[in-house]
């Protein structure tokens, strides 16, 4: 079984649990107040900045740079809350950032899998929901747009994952499971 298949199998139940955690049901129904959505984006920005910085270190897997989300998140936050104060990070977000900063480079693949694959798949559904909920057309939705087409990016992501050393795969799977747990904690804290 390839690493990408192992990851999918090992995280399927956790993925479902994350979709039902904390503020996510309200977001998925288009009922989350805008200020709570911006607060979520600010937490995700800190996580992506840490992830994308860590992925630039030697020994980290090399994913397509077109998947990077930090700049898009900054643009969306600036559009949605230009005068808003920078919200403090929640405890789960601070812990997540700290984990990304201390993780062995190859295990960052687990977080790339959880975040980027989620953005490429479910994020496209969220773009429509968020657009309708907050009356957005283009501005404010940069987080959900990718320059390359999603299937090509997904294929590239899986190829990078499946080329990682077999000896590292159990730790990467365990870290992906932990990453979903971190997301659940974050969504609960924001509820």
Short mmCIF file of N, CA, C and O in Angstrom, two decimals, residues 62-181:
data_model
loop_
_atom_site.label_atom_id
_atom_site.label_comp_id
_atom_site.label_asym_id
_atom_site.label_seq_id
_atom_site.Cartn_x
_atom_site.Cartn_y
_atom_site.Cartn_z
N UNK A 62 9.66 18.14 -0.91
CA UNK A 62 9.48 19.29 -1.80
C UNK A 62 8.14 19.18 -2.53
O UNK A 62 7.99 18.39 -3.45
N UNK A 63 7.19 20.00 -2.07
CA UNK A 63 5.86 20.04 -2.70
C UNK A 63 5.79 21.21 -3.67
O UNK A 63 6.56 22.16 -3.57
N UNK A 64 4.87 21.13 -4.60
CA UNK A 64 4.66 22.18 -5.58
C UNK A 64 4.43 23.51 -4.84
O UNK A 64 3.54 23.61 -4.00
N UNK A 65 5.24 24.54 -5.14
CA UNK A 65 5.06 25.82 -4.45
C UNK A 65 3.70 26.47 -4.72
O UNK A 65 3.26 27.33 -3.96
N UNK A 66 3.01 26.02 -5.76
CA UNK A 66 1.68 26.54 -6.05
C UNK A 66 0.64 26.15 -5.02
O UNK A 66 -0.48 26.67 -5.04
N UNK A 67 0.99 25.24 -4.11
CA UNK A 67 0.05 24.86 -3.06
C UNK A 67 0.13 25.79 -1.85
O UNK A 67 -0.75 25.76 -1.00
N UNK A 68 1.17 26.61 -1.76
CA UNK A 68 1.34 27.49 -0.60
C UNK A 68 0.11 28.37 -0.42
O UNK A 68 -0.45 28.89 -1.38
N UNK A 69 -0.33 28.52 0.82
CA UNK A 69 -1.58 29.24 1.11
C UNK A 69 -1.41 30.50 1.95
O UNK A 69 -2.34 31.29 2.09
N UNK A 70 -0.24 30.73 2.56
CA UNK A 70 -0.08 31.86 3.48
C UNK A 70 -0.38 33.19 2.80
O UNK A 70 -1.12 34.02 3.36
N UNK A 71 0.16 33.44 1.63
CA UNK A 71 -0.07 34.72 0.95
C UNK A 71 -1.55 34.92 0.64
O UNK A 71 -2.09 36.02 0.79
N UNK A 72 -2.21 33.86 0.21
CA UNK A 72 -3.65 33.95 -0.09
C UNK A 72 -4.46 34.25 1.16
O UNK A 72 -5.41 35.05 1.13
N UNK A 73 -4.09 33.63 2.27
CA UNK A 73 -4.77 33.90 3.54
C UNK A 73 -4.57 35.35 3.97
O UNK A 73 -5.52 36.01 4.42
N UNK A 74 -3.35 35.86 3.82
CA UNK A 74 -3.10 37.27 4.17
C UNK A 74 -3.99 38.19 3.33
O UNK A 74 -4.56 39.15 3.85
N UNK A 75 -4.12 37.90 2.05
CA UNK A 75 -4.95 38.72 1.17
C UNK A 75 -6.41 38.66 1.59
O UNK A 75 -7.10 39.69 1.62
N UNK A 76 -6.91 37.48 1.91
CA UNK A 76 -8.31 37.34 2.32
C UNK A 76 -8.57 38.08 3.63
O UNK A 76 -9.59 38.77 3.76
N UNK A 77 -7.68 37.96 4.58
CA UNK A 77 -7.85 38.65 5.87
C UNK A 77 -7.85 40.16 5.65
O UNK A 77 -8.68 40.87 6.22
N UNK A 78 -6.95 40.64 4.81
CA UNK A 78 -6.88 42.08 4.54
C UNK A 78 -8.17 42.57 3.89
O UNK A 78 -8.64 43.68 4.16
N UNK A 79 -8.78 41.75 3.04
CA UNK A 79 -10.02 42.13 2.37
C UNK A 79 -11.21 42.07 3.33
O UNK A 79 -12.05 42.96 3.35
N UNK A 80 -11.28 41.02 4.11
CA UNK A 80 -12.45 40.80 4.97
C UNK A 80 -12.43 41.63 6.25
O UNK A 80 -13.49 41.95 6.79
N UNK A 81 -11.25 41.95 6.75
CA UNK A 81 -11.15 42.69 8.01
C UNK A 81 -9.99 43.68 7.94
O UNK A 81 -9.03 43.57 8.70
N UNK A 82 -10.06 44.67 7.02
CA UNK A 82 -8.91 45.56 6.81
C UNK A 82 -8.55 46.39 8.04
O UNK A 82 -7.39 46.71 8.24
N UNK A 83 -9.53 46.73 8.87
CA UNK A 83 -9.26 47.53 10.05
C UNK A 83 -9.18 46.69 11.32
O UNK A 83 -8.91 47.21 12.38
N UNK A 84 -9.48 45.41 11.16
CA UNK A 84 -9.58 44.55 12.34
C UNK A 84 -8.25 44.34 13.04
O UNK A 84 -7.20 44.30 12.40
N UNK A 85 -8.31 44.22 14.35
CA UNK A 85 -7.07 43.94 15.09
C UNK A 85 -6.63 42.50 14.83
O UNK A 85 -7.44 41.65 14.46
N UNK A 86 -5.36 42.26 15.00
CA UNK A 86 -4.87 40.90 14.86
C UNK A 86 -5.34 40.11 16.08
O UNK A 86 -4.98 40.43 17.21
N UNK A 87 -6.18 39.14 15.85
CA UNK A 87 -6.69 38.32 16.94
C UNK A 87 -5.57 37.47 17.51
O UNK A 87 -4.73 36.96 16.77
N UNK A 88 -5.56 37.29 18.83
CA UNK A 88 -4.54 36.42 19.41
C UNK A 88 -4.78 34.97 18.98
O UNK A 88 -5.91 34.56 18.70
N UNK A 89 -3.71 34.22 18.92
CA UNK A 89 -3.83 32.81 18.57
C UNK A 89 -4.44 32.06 19.74
O UNK A 89 -4.14 32.34 20.90
N UNK A 90 -5.26 31.09 19.42
CA UNK A 90 -5.79 30.21 20.45
C UNK A 90 -4.67 29.29 20.93
O UNK A 90 -3.65 29.12 20.26
N UNK A 91 -4.88 28.68 22.08
CA UNK A 91 -3.90 27.73 22.62
C UNK A 91 -3.64 26.59 21.62
O UNK A 91 -2.46 26.26 21.37
N UNK A 92 -4.68 25.96 21.01
CA UNK A 92 -4.40 24.90 20.04
C UNK A 92 -3.59 25.38 18.84
O UNK A 92 -2.72 24.65 18.35
N UNK A 93 -3.83 26.60 18.38
CA UNK A 93 -3.05 27.11 17.23
C UNK A 93 -1.60 27.33 17.63
O UNK A 93 -0.68 27.00 16.87
N UNK A 94 -1.37 27.88 18.82
CA UNK A 94 0.01 28.09 19.29
C UNK A 94 0.74 26.75 19.42
O UNK A 94 1.91 26.62 19.03
N UNK A 95 0.04 25.74 19.95
CA UNK A 95 0.66 24.41 20.07
C UNK A 95 0.96 23.80 18.70
O UNK A 95 1.99 23.15 18.52
N UNK A 96 0.05 24.02 17.76
CA UNK A 96 0.23 23.49 16.41
C UNK A 96 1.46 24.14 15.77
O UNK A 96 2.33 23.45 15.20
N UNK A 97 1.57 25.45 15.87
CA UNK A 97 2.72 26.16 15.32
C UNK A 97 4.01 25.65 15.95
O UNK A 97 4.99 25.38 15.25
N UNK A 98 4.02 25.49 17.26
CA UNK A 98 5.21 24.99 17.95
C UNK A 98 5.58 23.60 17.45
O UNK A 98 6.77 23.29 17.28
N UNK A 99 4.59 22.75 17.24
CA UNK A 99 4.86 21.40 16.73
C UNK A 99 5.51 21.46 15.35
O UNK A 99 6.49 20.76 15.09
N UNK A 100 4.99 22.30 14.48
CA UNK A 100 5.54 22.41 13.13
C UNK A 100 6.98 22.92 13.15
O UNK A 100 7.78 22.53 12.31
N UNK A 101 7.30 23.73 14.12
CA UNK A 101 8.64 24.31 14.20
C UNK A 101 9.67 23.33 14.76
O UNK A 101 10.87 23.56 14.62
N UNK A 102 9.22 22.25 15.38
CA UNK A 102 10.16 21.31 16.00
C UNK A 102 10.12 19.91 15.40
O UNK A 102 10.86 19.03 15.83
N UNK A 103 9.29 19.71 14.41
CA UNK A 103 9.09 18.39 13.82
C UNK A 103 10.26 18.00 12.92
O UNK A 103 10.80 18.86 12.21
N UNK A 104 10.67 16.74 12.92
CA UNK A 104 11.67 16.30 11.93
C UNK A 104 11.16 16.60 10.52
O UNK A 104 9.97 16.39 10.23
N UNK A 105 12.02 17.13 9.65
CA UNK A 105 11.56 17.64 8.34
C UNK A 105 10.70 16.68 7.53
O UNK A 105 9.69 17.08 6.96
N UNK A 106 11.05 15.39 7.49
CA UNK A 106 10.27 14.47 6.65
C UNK A 106 8.83 14.32 7.16
O UNK A 106 7.91 14.08 6.39
N UNK A 107 8.63 14.47 8.47
CA UNK A 107 7.28 14.32 9.02
C UNK A 107 6.36 15.50 8.69
O UNK A 107 5.15 15.42 8.89
N UNK A 108 6.92 16.58 8.17
CA UNK A 108 6.09 17.69 7.70
C UNK A 108 5.16 17.23 6.58
O UNK A 108 4.13 17.85 6.33
N UNK A 109 5.53 16.13 5.94
CA UNK A 109 4.67 15.57 4.88
C UNK A 109 3.27 15.28 5.40
O UNK A 109 2.29 15.43 4.67
N UNK A 110 3.17 14.88 6.65
CA UNK A 110 1.86 14.58 7.24
C UNK A 110 0.98 15.83 7.26
O UNK A 110 -0.21 15.77 6.95
N UNK A 111 1.56 16.95 7.60
CA UNK A 111 0.79 18.20 7.69
C UNK A 111 0.49 18.75 6.31
O UNK A 111 -0.58 19.34 6.09
N UNK A 112 1.42 18.56 5.37
CA UNK A 112 1.14 18.95 3.98
C UNK A 112 -0.04 18.13 3.46
O UNK A 112 -0.93 18.66 2.79
N UNK A 113 -0.05 16.85 3.78
CA UNK A 113 -1.16 15.99 3.36
C UNK A 113 -2.48 16.50 3.94
O UNK A 113 -3.46 16.69 3.21
N UNK A 114 -2.53 16.73 5.24
CA UNK A 114 -3.77 17.14 5.90
C UNK A 114 -4.25 18.48 5.39
O UNK A 114 -5.41 18.65 5.02
N UNK A 115 -3.36 19.47 5.33
CA UNK A 115 -3.78 20.82 4.96
C UNK A 115 -3.99 20.94 3.45
O UNK A 115 -5.06 21.34 3.00
N UNK A 116 -2.98 20.63 2.66
CA UNK A 116 -3.07 20.90 1.22
C UNK A 116 -4.11 20.02 0.53
O UNK A 116 -4.86 20.51 -0.32
N UNK A 117 -4.17 18.76 0.90
CA UNK A 117 -5.17 17.90 0.25
C UNK A 117 -6.57 18.35 0.64
O UNK A 117 -7.49 18.36 -0.20
N UNK A 118 -6.74 18.77 1.88
CA UNK A 118 -8.03 19.31 2.30
C UNK A 118 -8.40 20.56 1.53
O UNK A 118 -9.56 20.75 1.12
N UNK A 119 -7.42 21.42 1.30
CA UNK A 119 -7.68 22.65 0.55
C UNK A 119 -8.03 22.35 -0.91
O UNK A 119 -8.88 23.02 -1.49
N UNK A 120 -7.37 21.37 -1.45
CA UNK A 120 -7.59 21.05 -2.87
C UNK A 120 -8.92 20.32 -3.09
O UNK A 120 -9.50 20.41 -4.16
N UNK A 121 -9.40 19.61 -2.11
CA UNK A 121 -10.64 18.85 -2.25
C UNK A 121 -11.80 19.61 -1.60
O UNK A 121 -12.56 20.31 -2.27
N UNK A 122 -11.91 19.49 -0.29
CA UNK A 122 -13.02 20.12 0.43
C UNK A 122 -13.02 21.63 0.35
O UNK A 122 -14.07 22.28 0.46
N UNK A 123 -11.86 22.22 0.16
CA UNK A 123 -11.77 23.67 0.07
C UNK A 123 -12.58 24.24 -1.09
O UNK A 123 -13.08 25.36 -1.02
N UNK A 124 -12.72 23.46 -2.14
CA UNK A 124 -13.49 23.95 -3.28
C UNK A 124 -14.98 24.02 -2.95
O UNK A 124 -15.69 24.91 -3.40
N UNK A 125 -15.45 23.10 -2.14
CA UNK A 125 -16.83 23.16 -1.64
C UNK A 125 -16.98 24.34 -0.70
O UNK A 125 -17.96 25.10 -0.78
N UNK A 126 -16.01 24.52 0.19
CA UNK A 126 -16.05 25.64 1.12
C UNK A 126 -16.05 26.99 0.41
O UNK A 126 -16.69 27.93 0.87
N UNK A 127 -15.36 27.09 -0.71
CA UNK A 127 -15.33 28.36 -1.45
C UNK A 127 -16.74 28.79 -1.83
O UNK A 127 -17.10 29.97 -1.70
N UNK A 128 -17.56 27.87 -2.30
CA UNK A 128 -18.95 28.21 -2.67
C UNK A 128 -19.76 28.60 -1.44
O UNK A 128 -20.52 29.57 -1.47
N UNK A 129 -19.59 27.86 -0.36
CA UNK A 129 -20.34 28.15 0.87
C UNK A 129 -19.94 29.53 1.42
O UNK A 129 -20.79 30.34 1.75
N UNK A 130 -18.64 29.78 1.52
CA UNK A 130 -18.13 31.04 2.05
C UNK A 130 -18.55 32.20 1.15
O UNK A 130 -18.97 33.26 1.64
N UNK A 131 -18.45 32.00 -0.15
CA UNK A 131 -18.85 33.05 -1.08
C UNK A 131 -20.30 33.46 -0.89
O UNK A 131 -20.63 34.65 -0.84
N UNK A 132 -21.18 32.46 -0.78
CA UNK A 132 -22.61 32.76 -0.56
C UNK A 132 -22.85 33.38 0.81
O UNK A 132 -23.59 34.36 0.94
N UNK A 133 -22.23 32.83 1.83
CA UNK A 133 -22.48 33.29 3.20
C UNK A 133 -22.08 34.74 3.41
O UNK A 133 -22.76 35.47 4.13
N UNK A 134 -20.98 35.17 2.79
CA UNK A 134 -20.47 36.51 3.04
C UNK A 134 -20.57 37.42 1.81
O UNK A 134 -19.99 38.51 1.80
N UNK A 135 -21.27 36.96 0.77
CA UNK A 135 -21.47 37.77 -0.42
C UNK A 135 -20.19 38.08 -1.18
O UNK A 135 -20.00 39.18 -1.68
N UNK A 136 -19.31 37.10 -1.29
CA UNK A 136 -18.02 37.29 -1.96
C UNK A 136 -18.06 36.73 -3.37
O UNK A 136 -18.67 35.69 -3.61
N UNK A 137 -17.37 37.41 -4.27
CA UNK A 137 -17.25 36.92 -5.65
C UNK A 137 -15.83 36.42 -5.92
O UNK A 137 -15.62 35.25 -6.14
N UNK A 138 -14.88 37.33 -5.90
CA UNK A 138 -13.47 36.98 -6.11
C UNK A 138 -12.65 37.36 -4.88
O UNK A 138 -11.95 36.53 -4.32
N UNK A 139 -12.73 38.65 -4.51
CA UNK A 139 -11.98 39.13 -3.34
C UNK A 139 -12.48 38.42 -2.09
O UNK A 139 -13.67 38.19 -1.93
N UNK A 140 -11.53 38.06 -1.24
CA UNK A 140 -11.89 37.36 -0.01
C UNK A 140 -11.92 35.86 -0.15
O UNK A 140 -12.15 35.15 0.83
N UNK A 141 -11.69 35.35 -1.36
CA UNK A 141 -11.73 33.90 -1.60
C UNK A 141 -10.40 33.36 -2.17
O UNK A 141 -10.37 32.25 -2.71
N UNK A 142 -9.34 34.12 -2.03
CA UNK A 142 -8.05 33.71 -2.59
C UNK A 142 -7.55 32.39 -2.00
O UNK A 142 -6.90 31.59 -2.69
N UNK A 143 -7.86 32.15 -0.73
CA UNK A 143 -7.41 30.93 -0.06
C UNK A 143 -7.84 29.67 -0.82
O UNK A 143 -7.14 28.66 -0.82
N UNK A 144 -8.97 29.74 -1.48
CA UNK A 144 -9.54 28.57 -2.15
C UNK A 144 -9.13 28.45 -3.61
O UNK A 144 -9.51 27.49 -4.28
N UNK A 145 -8.39 29.43 -4.14
CA UNK A 145 -8.00 29.41 -5.55
C UNK A 145 -6.54 28.98 -5.70
O UNK A 145 -5.67 29.47 -4.98
N UNK A 146 -6.30 28.11 -6.65
CA UNK A 146 -4.96 27.65 -6.96
C UNK A 146 -4.65 28.00 -8.41
O UNK A 146 -5.55 27.99 -9.25
N UNK A 147 -3.38 28.32 -8.68
CA UNK A 147 -2.99 28.68 -10.05
C UNK A 147 -3.04 27.47 -10.97
O UNK A 147 -3.45 27.57 -12.11
N UNK A 148 -2.60 26.32 -10.49
CA UNK A 148 -2.67 25.09 -11.29
C UNK A 148 -4.00 24.40 -11.00
O UNK A 148 -4.65 24.71 -10.00
N UNK A 149 -4.38 23.47 -11.86
CA UNK A 149 -5.66 22.81 -11.60
C UNK A 149 -5.50 21.79 -10.47
O UNK A 149 -4.43 21.21 -10.27
N UNK A 150 -6.58 21.64 -9.70
CA UNK A 150 -6.55 20.83 -8.49
C UNK A 150 -6.11 19.38 -8.75
O UNK A 150 -5.26 18.86 -8.02
N UNK A 151 -6.65 18.69 -9.77
CA UNK A 151 -6.23 17.30 -9.97
C UNK A 151 -4.72 17.15 -10.21
O UNK A 151 -4.10 16.20 -9.73
N UNK A 152 -4.12 18.10 -10.90
CA UNK A 152 -2.68 18.05 -11.14
C UNK A 152 -1.91 18.22 -9.84
O UNK A 152 -0.94 17.50 -9.57
N UNK A 153 -2.34 19.15 -9.00
CA UNK A 153 -1.69 19.37 -7.71
C UNK A 153 -1.86 18.16 -6.79
O UNK A 153 -0.91 17.78 -6.09
N UNK A 154 -3.04 17.57 -6.79
CA UNK A 154 -3.28 16.38 -5.96
C UNK A 154 -2.37 15.25 -6.40
O UNK A 154 -1.75 14.57 -5.57
N UNK A 155 -2.27 15.03 -7.70
CA UNK A 155 -1.39 13.98 -8.23
C UNK A 155 0.06 14.23 -7.81
O UNK A 155 0.75 13.32 -7.34
N UNK A 156 0.52 15.47 -7.93
CA UNK A 156 1.88 15.80 -7.52
C UNK A 156 2.11 15.59 -6.04
O UNK A 156 3.17 15.09 -5.63
N UNK A 157 1.13 15.96 -5.22
CA UNK A 157 1.23 15.76 -3.77
C UNK A 157 1.37 14.28 -3.46
O UNK A 157 2.24 13.88 -2.67
N UNK A 158 0.53 13.48 -4.07
CA UNK A 158 0.60 12.03 -3.83
C UNK A 158 1.92 11.43 -4.29
O UNK A 158 2.47 10.54 -3.64
N UNK A 159 2.44 11.91 -5.41
CA UNK A 159 3.73 11.40 -5.90
C UNK A 159 4.85 11.70 -4.92
O UNK A 159 5.70 10.85 -4.67
N UNK A 160 4.86 12.91 -4.35
CA UNK A 160 5.88 13.25 -3.36
C UNK A 160 5.74 12.35 -2.14
O UNK A 160 6.72 11.80 -1.64
N UNK A 161 4.52 12.20 -1.65
CA UNK A 161 4.29 11.34 -0.48
C UNK A 161 4.74 9.91 -0.74
O UNK A 161 5.43 9.30 0.09
N UNK A 162 4.36 9.37 -1.88
CA UNK A 162 4.64 7.96 -2.17
C UNK A 162 6.12 7.68 -2.43
O UNK A 162 6.54 6.53 -2.40
N UNK A 163 6.89 8.74 -2.66
CA UNK A 163 8.33 8.57 -2.88
C UNK A 163 9.14 8.68 -1.59
O UNK A 163 10.35 8.45 -1.59
N UNK A 164 8.48 8.97 -0.47
CA UNK A 164 9.20 9.10 0.80
C UNK A 164 9.67 7.73 1.29
O UNK A 164 9.03 6.72 0.99
N UNK A 165 10.76 7.69 2.03
CA UNK A 165 11.32 6.41 2.48
C UNK A 165 10.31 5.58 3.28
O UNK A 165 9.60 6.10 4.15
N UNK A 166 10.28 4.31 2.99
CA UNK A 166 9.35 3.39 3.65
C UNK A 166 9.55 3.39 5.17
O UNK A 166 8.58 3.30 5.93
N UNK A 167 10.78 3.52 5.60
CA UNK A 167 11.06 3.50 7.04
C UNK A 167 10.41 4.69 7.76
O UNK A 167 10.14 4.61 8.96
N UNK A 168 10.16 5.78 7.06
CA UNK A 168 9.57 6.99 7.66
C UNK A 168 8.04 6.95 7.68
O UNK A 168 7.39 7.73 8.37
N UNK A 169 7.46 6.05 6.90
CA UNK A 169 6.01 6.08 6.69
C UNK A 169 5.17 5.89 7.96
O UNK A 169 4.20 6.62 8.15
N UNK A 170 5.50 4.96 8.86
CA UNK A 170 4.68 4.85 10.08
C UNK A 170 4.64 6.15 10.89
O UNK A 170 3.59 6.53 11.41
N UNK A 171 5.77 6.83 11.00
CA UNK A 171 5.80 8.10 11.75
C UNK A 171 4.99 9.17 11.04
O UNK A 171 4.32 9.98 11.69
N UNK A 172 5.01 9.18 9.72
CA UNK A 172 4.23 10.16 8.95
C UNK A 172 2.74 9.90 9.13
O UNK A 172 1.95 10.83 9.32
N UNK A 173 2.34 8.65 9.10
CA UNK A 173 0.92 8.31 9.30
C UNK A 173 0.48 8.72 10.70
O UNK A 173 -0.58 9.34 10.87
N UNK A 174 1.29 8.41 11.70
CA UNK A 174 0.95 8.79 13.08
C UNK A 174 0.87 10.31 13.22
O UNK A 174 -0.02 10.83 13.91
N UNK A 175 1.75 11.02 12.56
CA UNK A 175 1.74 12.48 12.63
C UNK A 175 0.50 13.06 11.93
O UNK A 175 -0.06 14.06 12.38
N UNK A 176 0.07 12.44 10.85
CA UNK A 176 -1.15 12.90 10.16
C UNK A 176 -2.37 12.71 11.07
O UNK A 176 -3.25 13.57 11.13
N UNK A 177 -2.41 11.59 11.78
CA UNK A 177 -3.50 11.38 12.73
C UNK A 177 -3.48 12.45 13.82
O UNK A 177 -4.52 13.01 14.18
N UNK A 178 -2.29 12.75 14.32
CA UNK A 178 -2.15 13.79 15.34
C UNK A 178 -2.55 15.15 14.77
O UNK A 178 -3.15 15.98 15.48
N UNK A 179 -2.25 15.40 13.49
CA UNK A 179 -2.61 16.68 12.87
C UNK A 179 -4.13 16.85 12.84
O UNK A 179 -4.63 17.95 13.10
N UNK A 180 -4.86 15.79 12.54
CA UNK A 180 -6.32 15.89 12.58
C UNK A 180 -6.79 16.17 14.00
O UNK A 180 -7.72 16.95 14.21
N UNK A 181 -6.16 15.55 14.98
CA UNK A 181 -6.50 15.85 16.37
C UNK A 181 -6.26 17.31 16.70
O UNK A 181 -7.07 17.94 17.40
#
